[in-house]
Coordinates of C-alpha atoms and ligand atoms in Angstrom, one line a residue:
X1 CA 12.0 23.8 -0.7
X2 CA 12.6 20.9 -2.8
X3 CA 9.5 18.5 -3.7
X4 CA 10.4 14.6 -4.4
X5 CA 7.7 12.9 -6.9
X6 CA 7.0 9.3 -7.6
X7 CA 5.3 8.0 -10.5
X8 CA 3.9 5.0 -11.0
X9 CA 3.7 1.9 -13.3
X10 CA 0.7 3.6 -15.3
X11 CA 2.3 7.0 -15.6
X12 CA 5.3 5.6 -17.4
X13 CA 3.4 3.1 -19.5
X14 CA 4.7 4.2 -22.8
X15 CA 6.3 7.6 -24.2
X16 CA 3.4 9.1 -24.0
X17 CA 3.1 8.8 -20.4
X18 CA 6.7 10.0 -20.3
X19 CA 6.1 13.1 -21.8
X20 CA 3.1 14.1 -19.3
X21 CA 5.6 13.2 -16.4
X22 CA 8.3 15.6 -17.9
X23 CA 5.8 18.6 -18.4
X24 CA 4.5 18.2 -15.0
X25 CA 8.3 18.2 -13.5
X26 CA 9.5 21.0 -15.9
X27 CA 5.8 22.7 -14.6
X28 CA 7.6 23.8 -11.1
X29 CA 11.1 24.1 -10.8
X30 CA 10.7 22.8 -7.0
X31 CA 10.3 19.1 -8.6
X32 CA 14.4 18.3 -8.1
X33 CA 13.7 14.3 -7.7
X34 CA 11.9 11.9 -9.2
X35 CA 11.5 8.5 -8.3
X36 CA 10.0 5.7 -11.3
X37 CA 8.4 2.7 -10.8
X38 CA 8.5 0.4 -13.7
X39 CA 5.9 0.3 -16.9
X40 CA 2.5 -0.6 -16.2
X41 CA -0.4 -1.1 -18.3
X42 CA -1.1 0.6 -21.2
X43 CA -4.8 -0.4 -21.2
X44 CA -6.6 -3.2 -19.0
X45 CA -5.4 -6.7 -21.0
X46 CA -1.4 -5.3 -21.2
X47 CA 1.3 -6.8 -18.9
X48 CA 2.9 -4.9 -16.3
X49 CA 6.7 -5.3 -17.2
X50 CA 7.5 -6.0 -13.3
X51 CA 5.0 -9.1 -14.1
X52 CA 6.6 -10.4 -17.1
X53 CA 10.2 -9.8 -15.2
X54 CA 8.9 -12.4 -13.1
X55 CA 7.6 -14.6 -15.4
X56 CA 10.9 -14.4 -17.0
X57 CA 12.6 -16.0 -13.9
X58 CA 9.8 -18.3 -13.4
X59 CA 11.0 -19.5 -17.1
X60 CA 14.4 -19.5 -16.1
X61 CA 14.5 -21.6 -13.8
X62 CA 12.2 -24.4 -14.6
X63 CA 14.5 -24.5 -17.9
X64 CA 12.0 -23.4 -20.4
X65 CA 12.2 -20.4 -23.0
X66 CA 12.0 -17.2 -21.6
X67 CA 12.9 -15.3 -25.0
X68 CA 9.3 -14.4 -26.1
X69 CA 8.6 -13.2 -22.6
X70 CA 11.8 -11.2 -22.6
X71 CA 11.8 -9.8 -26.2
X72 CA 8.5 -8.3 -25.2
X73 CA 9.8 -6.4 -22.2
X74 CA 12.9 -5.6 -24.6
X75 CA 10.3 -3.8 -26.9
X76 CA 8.1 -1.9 -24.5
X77 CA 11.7 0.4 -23.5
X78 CA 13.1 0.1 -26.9
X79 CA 9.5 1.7 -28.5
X80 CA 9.6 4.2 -25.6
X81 CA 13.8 5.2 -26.1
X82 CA 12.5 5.4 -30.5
X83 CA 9.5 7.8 -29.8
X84 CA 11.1 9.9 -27.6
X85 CA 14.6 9.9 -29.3
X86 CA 16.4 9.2 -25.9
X87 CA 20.5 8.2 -26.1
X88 CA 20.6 5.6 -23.6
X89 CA 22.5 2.1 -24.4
X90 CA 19.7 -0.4 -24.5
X91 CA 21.6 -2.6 -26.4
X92 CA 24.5 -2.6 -23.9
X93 CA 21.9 -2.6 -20.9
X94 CA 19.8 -5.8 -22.4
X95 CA 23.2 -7.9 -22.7
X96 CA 24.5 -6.7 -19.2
X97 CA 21.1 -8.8 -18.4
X98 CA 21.4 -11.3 -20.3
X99 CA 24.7 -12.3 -19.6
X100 CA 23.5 -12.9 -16.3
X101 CA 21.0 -15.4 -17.1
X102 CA 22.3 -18.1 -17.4
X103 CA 25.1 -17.6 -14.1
X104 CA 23.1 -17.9 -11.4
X105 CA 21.2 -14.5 -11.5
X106 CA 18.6 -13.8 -8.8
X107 CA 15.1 -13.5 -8.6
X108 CA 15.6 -10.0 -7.5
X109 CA 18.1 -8.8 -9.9
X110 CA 16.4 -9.4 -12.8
X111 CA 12.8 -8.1 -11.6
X112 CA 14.6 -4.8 -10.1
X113 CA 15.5 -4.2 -13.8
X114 CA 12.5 -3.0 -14.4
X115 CA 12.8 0.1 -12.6
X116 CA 16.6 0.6 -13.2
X117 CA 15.7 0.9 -16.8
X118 CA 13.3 3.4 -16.2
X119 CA 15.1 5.5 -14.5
X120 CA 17.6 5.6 -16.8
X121 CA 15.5 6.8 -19.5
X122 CA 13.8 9.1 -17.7
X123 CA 16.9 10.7 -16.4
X124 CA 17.8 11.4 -19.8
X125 CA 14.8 12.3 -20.6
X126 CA 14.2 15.3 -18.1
X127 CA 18.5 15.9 -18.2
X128 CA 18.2 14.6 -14.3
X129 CA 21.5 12.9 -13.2
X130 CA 20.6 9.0 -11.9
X131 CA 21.6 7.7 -8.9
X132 CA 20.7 4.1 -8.8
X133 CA 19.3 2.4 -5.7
X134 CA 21.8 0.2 -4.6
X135 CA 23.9 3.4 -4.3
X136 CA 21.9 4.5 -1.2
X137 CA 18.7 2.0 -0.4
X138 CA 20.0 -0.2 2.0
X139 CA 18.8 -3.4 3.3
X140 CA 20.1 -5.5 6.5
X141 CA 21.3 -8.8 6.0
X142 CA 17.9 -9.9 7.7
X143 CA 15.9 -8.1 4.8
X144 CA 15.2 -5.3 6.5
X145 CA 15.4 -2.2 5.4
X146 CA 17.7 0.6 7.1
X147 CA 16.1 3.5 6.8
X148 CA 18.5 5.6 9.0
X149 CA 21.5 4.8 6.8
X150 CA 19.7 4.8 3.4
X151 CA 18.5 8.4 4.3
X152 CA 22.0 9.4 5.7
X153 CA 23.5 8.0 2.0
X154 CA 21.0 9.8 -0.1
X155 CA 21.8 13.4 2.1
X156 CA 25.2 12.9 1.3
X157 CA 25.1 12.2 -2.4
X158 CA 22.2 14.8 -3.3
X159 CA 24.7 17.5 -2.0
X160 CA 26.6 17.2 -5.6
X161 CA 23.7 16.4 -7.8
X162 CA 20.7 18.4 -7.4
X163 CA 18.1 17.0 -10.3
X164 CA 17.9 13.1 -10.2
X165 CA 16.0 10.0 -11.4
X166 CA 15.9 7.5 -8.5
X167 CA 14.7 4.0 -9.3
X168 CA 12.3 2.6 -6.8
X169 CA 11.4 -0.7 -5.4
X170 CA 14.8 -2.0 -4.4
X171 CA 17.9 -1.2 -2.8
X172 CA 21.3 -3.2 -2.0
X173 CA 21.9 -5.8 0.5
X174 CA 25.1 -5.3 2.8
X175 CA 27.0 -7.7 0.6
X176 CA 26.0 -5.1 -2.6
X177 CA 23.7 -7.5 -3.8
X178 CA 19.9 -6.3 -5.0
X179 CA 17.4 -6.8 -2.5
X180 CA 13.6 -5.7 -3.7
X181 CA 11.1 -4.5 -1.4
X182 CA 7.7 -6.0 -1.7
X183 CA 5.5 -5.0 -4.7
X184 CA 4.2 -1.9 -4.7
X185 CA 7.7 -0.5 -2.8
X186 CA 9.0 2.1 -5.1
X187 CA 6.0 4.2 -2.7
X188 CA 8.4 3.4 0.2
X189 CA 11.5 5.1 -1.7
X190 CA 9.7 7.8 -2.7
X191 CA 8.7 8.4 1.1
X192 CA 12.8 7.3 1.8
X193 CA 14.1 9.9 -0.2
X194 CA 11.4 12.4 0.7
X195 CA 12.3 12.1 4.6
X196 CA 16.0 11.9 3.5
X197 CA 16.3 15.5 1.7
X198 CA 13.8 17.4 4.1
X199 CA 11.6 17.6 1.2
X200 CA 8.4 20.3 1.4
X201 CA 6.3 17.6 0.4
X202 CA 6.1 14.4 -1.2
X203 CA 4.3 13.9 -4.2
X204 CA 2.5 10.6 -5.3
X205 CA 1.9 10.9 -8.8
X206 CA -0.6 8.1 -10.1
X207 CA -3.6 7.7 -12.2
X208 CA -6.8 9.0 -10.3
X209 CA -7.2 12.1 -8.9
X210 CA -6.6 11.3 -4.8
X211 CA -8.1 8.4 -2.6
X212 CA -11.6 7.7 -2.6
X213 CA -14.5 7.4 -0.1
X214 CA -14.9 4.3 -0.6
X215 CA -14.0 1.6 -2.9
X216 CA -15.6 2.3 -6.4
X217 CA -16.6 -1.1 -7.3
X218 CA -19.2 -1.0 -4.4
X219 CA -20.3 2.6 -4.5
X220 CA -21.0 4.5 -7.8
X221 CA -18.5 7.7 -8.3
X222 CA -17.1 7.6 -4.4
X223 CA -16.3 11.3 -3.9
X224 CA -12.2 11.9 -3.4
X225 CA -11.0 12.4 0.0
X226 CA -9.2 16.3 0.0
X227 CA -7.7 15.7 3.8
X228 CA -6.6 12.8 5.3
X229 CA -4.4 12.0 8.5
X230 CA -1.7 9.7 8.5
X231 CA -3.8 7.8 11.2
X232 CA -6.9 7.6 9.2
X233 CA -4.8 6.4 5.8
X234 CA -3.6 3.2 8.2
X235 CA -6.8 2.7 9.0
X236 CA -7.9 2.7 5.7
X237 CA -5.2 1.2 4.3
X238 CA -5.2 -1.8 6.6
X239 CA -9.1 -2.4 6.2
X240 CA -8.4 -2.6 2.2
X241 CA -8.5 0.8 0.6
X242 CA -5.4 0.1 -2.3
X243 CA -3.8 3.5 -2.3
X244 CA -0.5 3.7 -1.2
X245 CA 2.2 0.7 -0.2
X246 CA 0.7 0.3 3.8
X247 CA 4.8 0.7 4.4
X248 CA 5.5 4.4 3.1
X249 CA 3.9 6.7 5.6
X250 CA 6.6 5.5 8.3
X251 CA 9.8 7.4 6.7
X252 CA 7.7 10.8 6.2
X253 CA 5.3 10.9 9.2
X254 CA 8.3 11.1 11.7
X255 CA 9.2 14.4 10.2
X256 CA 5.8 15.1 8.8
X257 CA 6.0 16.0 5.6
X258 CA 2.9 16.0 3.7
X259 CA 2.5 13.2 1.1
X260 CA 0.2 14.3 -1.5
X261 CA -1.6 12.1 -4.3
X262 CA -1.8 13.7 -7.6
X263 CA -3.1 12.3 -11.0
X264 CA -0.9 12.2 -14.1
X265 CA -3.6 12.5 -16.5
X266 CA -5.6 15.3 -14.6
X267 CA -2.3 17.1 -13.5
X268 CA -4.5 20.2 -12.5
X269 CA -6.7 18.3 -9.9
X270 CA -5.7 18.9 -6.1
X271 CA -5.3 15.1 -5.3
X272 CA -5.6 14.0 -1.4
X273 CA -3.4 15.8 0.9
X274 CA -1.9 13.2 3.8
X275 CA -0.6 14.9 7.5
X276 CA -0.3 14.5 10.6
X277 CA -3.4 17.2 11.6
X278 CA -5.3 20.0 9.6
X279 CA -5.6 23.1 10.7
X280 CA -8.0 24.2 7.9
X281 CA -10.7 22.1 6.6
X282 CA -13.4 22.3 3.5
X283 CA -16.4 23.4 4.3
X284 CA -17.5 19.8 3.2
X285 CA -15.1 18.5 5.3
X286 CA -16.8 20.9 8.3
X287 CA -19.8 19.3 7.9
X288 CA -18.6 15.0 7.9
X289 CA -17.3 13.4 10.5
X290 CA -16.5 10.4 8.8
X291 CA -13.1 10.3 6.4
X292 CA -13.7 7.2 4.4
X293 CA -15.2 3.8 4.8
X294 CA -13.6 0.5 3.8
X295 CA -13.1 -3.3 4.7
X296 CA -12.3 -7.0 3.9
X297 CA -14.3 -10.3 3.7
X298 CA -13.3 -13.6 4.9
X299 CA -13.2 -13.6 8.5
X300 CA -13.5 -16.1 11.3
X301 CA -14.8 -15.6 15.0
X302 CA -13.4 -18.0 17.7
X303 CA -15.2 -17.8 20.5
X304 CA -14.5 -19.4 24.0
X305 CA -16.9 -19.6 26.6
X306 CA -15.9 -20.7 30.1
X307 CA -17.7 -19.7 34.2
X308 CA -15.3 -17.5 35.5
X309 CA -13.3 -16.7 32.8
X310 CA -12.2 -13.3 34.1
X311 CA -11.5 -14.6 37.5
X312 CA -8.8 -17.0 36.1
X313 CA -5.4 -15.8 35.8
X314 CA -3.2 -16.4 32.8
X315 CA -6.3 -18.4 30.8
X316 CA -6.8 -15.4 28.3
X317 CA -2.5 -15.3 28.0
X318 CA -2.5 -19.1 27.4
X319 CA -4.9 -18.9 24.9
X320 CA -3.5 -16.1 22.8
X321 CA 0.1 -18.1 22.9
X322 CA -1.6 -20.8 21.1
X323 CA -2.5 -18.6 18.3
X324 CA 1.0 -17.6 18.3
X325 CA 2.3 -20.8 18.6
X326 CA 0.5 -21.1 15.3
X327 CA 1.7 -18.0 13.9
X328 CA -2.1 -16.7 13.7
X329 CA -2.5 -12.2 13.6
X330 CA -5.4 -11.3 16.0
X331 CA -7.4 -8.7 14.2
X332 CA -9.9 -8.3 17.5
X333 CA -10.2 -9.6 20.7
X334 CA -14.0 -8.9 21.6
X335 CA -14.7 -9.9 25.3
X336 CA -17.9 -10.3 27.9
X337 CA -17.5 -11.8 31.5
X338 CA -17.2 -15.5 30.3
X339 CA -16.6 -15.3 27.3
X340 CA -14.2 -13.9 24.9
X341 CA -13.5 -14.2 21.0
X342 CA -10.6 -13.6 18.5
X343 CA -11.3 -12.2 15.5
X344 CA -8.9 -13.6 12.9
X345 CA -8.6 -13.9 9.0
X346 CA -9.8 -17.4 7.8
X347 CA -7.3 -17.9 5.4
X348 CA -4.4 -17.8 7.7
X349 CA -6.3 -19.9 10.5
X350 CA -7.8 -22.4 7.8
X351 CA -4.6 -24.5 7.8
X352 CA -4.8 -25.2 11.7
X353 CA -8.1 -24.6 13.2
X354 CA -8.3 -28.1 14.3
X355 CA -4.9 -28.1 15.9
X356 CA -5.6 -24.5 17.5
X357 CA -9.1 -26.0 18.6
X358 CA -7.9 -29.0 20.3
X359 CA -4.8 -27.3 22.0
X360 CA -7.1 -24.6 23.6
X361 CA -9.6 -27.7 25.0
X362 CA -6.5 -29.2 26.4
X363 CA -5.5 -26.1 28.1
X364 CA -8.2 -24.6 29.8
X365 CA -11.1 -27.1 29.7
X366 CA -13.5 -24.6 28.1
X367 CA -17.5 -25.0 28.0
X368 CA -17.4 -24.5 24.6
X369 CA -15.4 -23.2 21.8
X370 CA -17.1 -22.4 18.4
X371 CA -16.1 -20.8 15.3
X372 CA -18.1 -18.6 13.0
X373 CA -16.5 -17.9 9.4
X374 CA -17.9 -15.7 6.7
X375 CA -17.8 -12.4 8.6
X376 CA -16.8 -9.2 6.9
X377 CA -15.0 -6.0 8.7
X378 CA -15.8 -2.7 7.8
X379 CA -14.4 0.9 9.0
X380 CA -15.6 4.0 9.2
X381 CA -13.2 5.7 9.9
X382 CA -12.5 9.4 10.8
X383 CA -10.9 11.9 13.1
X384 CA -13.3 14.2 14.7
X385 CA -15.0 10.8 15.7
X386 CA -13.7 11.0 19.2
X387 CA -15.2 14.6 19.9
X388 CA -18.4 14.0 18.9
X389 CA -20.8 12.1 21.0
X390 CA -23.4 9.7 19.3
X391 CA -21.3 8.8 16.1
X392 CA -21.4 5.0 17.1
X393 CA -25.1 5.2 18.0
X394 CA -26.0 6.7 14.5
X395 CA -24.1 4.3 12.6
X396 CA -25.9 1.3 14.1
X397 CA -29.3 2.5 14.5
X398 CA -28.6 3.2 10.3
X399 CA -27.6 -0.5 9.8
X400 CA -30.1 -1.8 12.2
X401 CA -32.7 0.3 10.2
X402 CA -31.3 -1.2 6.9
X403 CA -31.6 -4.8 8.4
X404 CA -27.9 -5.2 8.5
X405 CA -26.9 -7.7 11.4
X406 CA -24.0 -6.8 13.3
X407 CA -21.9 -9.7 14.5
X408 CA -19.0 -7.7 16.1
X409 CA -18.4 -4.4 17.3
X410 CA -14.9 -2.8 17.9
X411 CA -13.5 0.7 18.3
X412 CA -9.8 1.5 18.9
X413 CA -8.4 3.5 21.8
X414 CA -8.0 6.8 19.5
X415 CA -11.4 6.5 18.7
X416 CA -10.5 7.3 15.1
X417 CA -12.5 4.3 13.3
X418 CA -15.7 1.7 14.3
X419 CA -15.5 -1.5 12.9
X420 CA -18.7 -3.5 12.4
X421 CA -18.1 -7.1 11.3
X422 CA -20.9 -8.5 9.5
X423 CA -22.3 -11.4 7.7
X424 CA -20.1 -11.5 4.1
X425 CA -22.9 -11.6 2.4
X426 CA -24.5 -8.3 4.1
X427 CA -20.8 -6.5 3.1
X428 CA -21.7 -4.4 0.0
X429 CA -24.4 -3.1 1.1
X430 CA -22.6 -2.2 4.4
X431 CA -20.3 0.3 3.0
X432 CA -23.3 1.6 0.4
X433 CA -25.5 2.5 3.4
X434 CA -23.1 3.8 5.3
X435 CA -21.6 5.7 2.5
X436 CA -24.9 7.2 1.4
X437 CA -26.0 8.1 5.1
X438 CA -22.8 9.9 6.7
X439 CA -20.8 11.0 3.1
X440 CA -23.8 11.8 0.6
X441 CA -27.2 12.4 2.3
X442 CA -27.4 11.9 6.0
X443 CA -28.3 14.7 8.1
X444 CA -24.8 15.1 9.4
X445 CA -23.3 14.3 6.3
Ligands
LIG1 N1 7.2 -2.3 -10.2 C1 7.0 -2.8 -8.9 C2 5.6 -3.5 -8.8 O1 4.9 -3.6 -9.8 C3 7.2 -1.8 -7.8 C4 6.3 -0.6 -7.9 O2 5.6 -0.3 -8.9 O3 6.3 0.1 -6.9 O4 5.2 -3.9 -7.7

């Protein structure tokens, strides 16, 4: 069995980082790929060399000097080549890029440097062969990526090299030009390459130890969740928990290989283990029946009243076109006999309500149509929800009792998550009481 790891920005910050990453690959022999993202931070005011890459093009082409920008990233690989006493041609790679600059270079090009550069230091680093991206990442002419071919490619050349550096975050076009993915992607090769070589499991190296709870700038020390389905992670992951690129479980659920998230500076913690079911469970775990908890501010509730709504035919269709038409998501569609709403994000509706508003009058004549904004959604989400009865019932008799006003209340068909939309203000305090009823003290916690 191999195992395919990814590390990200902060666990290849400096040489330091570097040398953590290579004793936790030479650690298990099983650990044939590695996949790099590019430098982040090295503490909370650094740049994030992907950042400056951009910044550089910014510079470039409103004509003003990007030197100072670029001598910067220049210095972060050259310190990190010195301290480690690495052989790799800076010199050579830096004026490849920079004879570039000034014909025409894309956006992407230059910002998918980041990561090539990585990788080639690390590859000589660990002795790993590179294989660079655009060798087997491939994108469609519409953007999209291919995942069928890029994992057929990758199969194909892993047969001759069996240790490698893969850069992540971007891939080739079918012209051979660099296309990147968006930020955050080199989580999506990692799961590419993972699916690609039948990988035992793919491991998410980053810098806490596995997904929390909850978000731990609302609640104090969230505990870290050990198990966690596929499912429940989109859940989460949609509502706002920041863990993973939302893209990556796609390539590795289909054959279900198990992602699991691991912390570069606490190499011996267990991390969060991500599959498709669990067949054994901590005893913690037993006794919860919710996963995690997480949400987003900064919504808007349109609401349409009309007599006889559900008798007419084709109003609610004509209704949802118009948000189409307008290129407006639907997040929730809460309905009653006459009267129906669409739960949408205010940002993205903000630019046309009045448009939206006065088409839907014209259309169907309602009584009324009003709009609330300022509503938060929050999930609880987890999978032994939908066998046991009364998890709804306890949740909102705790938020009633906590004086929490719910303005919305949605559960999906696989009955994995609730979703309570409240006022924004109330949103905080949502996700503390829930999280200290059902994960820290609650009866059934
Ligand atoms: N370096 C890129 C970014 O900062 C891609 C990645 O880290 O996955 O978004």
């Amino acid at each position: 069995m191999i195992k395919v790891t990814k590390f990200g920005g902060s666990s290849l910050a400096d040489a330091r980082q570097f040398q953590k990453v290579k004793d936790i690959i030479q650690s298990d022999s099983q650990r044939a790929v590695v996949v790099v993202s590019a430098p982040g931070k090295r503490f909370p005011d650094d740049n994030k060399i992907t950042d400056l890459l951009y910044l550089c093009h910014a510079h470039l082409k409103y004509g003003v000097s990007y030197e100072g920008i670029f001598s910067m990233i220049e210095e972060r690989f050259y310190a990190i080549k010195a301290e480690l006493g690495l052989q790799v041609d800076l010199e050579a790679e830096f004026a490849q890029i920079r004879s570039q600059m000034h014909k025409g270079m894309s956006i992407d090009y230059l910002v998918s440097r980041g990561e090539y550069l990585t990788a080639k230091l690390m590859a000589d680093f660990l002795g790993y062969s590179f294989i660079d991206a655009t060798e087997w990442v491939s994108f469609t002419y519409d953007g999209k990526l291919d995942m069928d071919k890029s994992e057929e490619s990758l199969s194909a050349l892993f047969k001759e090299k069996s240790r490698v550096v893969l850069p992540g975050f971007y891939g080739a076009l079918p012209d051979g030009k660099v296309r990147v993915m968006s930020r955050g992607g080199s989580d999506i090769t990692g799961a590419l390459a993972a699916a690609a070589l039948d990988a035992g499991v793919y491991e998410n190296w980053t810098d806490v130890s596995g997904i929390l709870m909850a978000d731990p700038r609302i609640v104090e020390n969230p505990r870290p969740i050990a198990h966690i389905t596929y499912s429940e992670l989109r859940e989460l992951s949609y509502m706002g928990a920041n863990v993973l690129h939302e893209e990556t479980i796609f390539p590795v659920r289909k054959k279900d290989i198990p992602i699991n998230i691991r912390n570069t500076n606490e190499p011996g913690d267990p991390g969060t283990l991500i599959k498709q079911s669990f067949k054994k469970e901590t005893r913690e775990e037993r006794k919860r029946f919710i996963t995690g908890i997480s949400g987003r501010k900064d919504f808007s509730i349109i609401t349409l009243r009309k007599g006889h709504l559900t008798a007419d035919i084709g109003t609610i269709r004509g209704v949802l076109a118009i948000f189409e038409k307008y290129n407006v998501p639907i997040e929730h569609f809460p309905s009653g006999i006459d009267s129906f709403s669409l739960v949408v994000s205010t940002e993205k509706i903000k630019p046309c309500i009045y448009d939206i508003i006065g088409e839907i009058k014209g259309f169907c004549e309602p009584d009324s149509v009003t709009v609330t904004d300022n509503i938060a959604l929050i999930a609880a989400v987890g999978r032994k929800m939908a066998s046991i009865p009364g998890v709804s019932g306890k949740v909102f008799g705790t938020l009633g009792a906590n004086d929490i006003n719910i303005r919305m209340i949605a559960q999906g068909p696989d009955e994995i998550n609730i979703i309570v939309g409240v006022e924004n203000k109330d949103f905080e305090k949502t996700i503390r009481v829930l999280y200290d009823s059902f994960i820290v003290g609650g009866k059934d916690a």
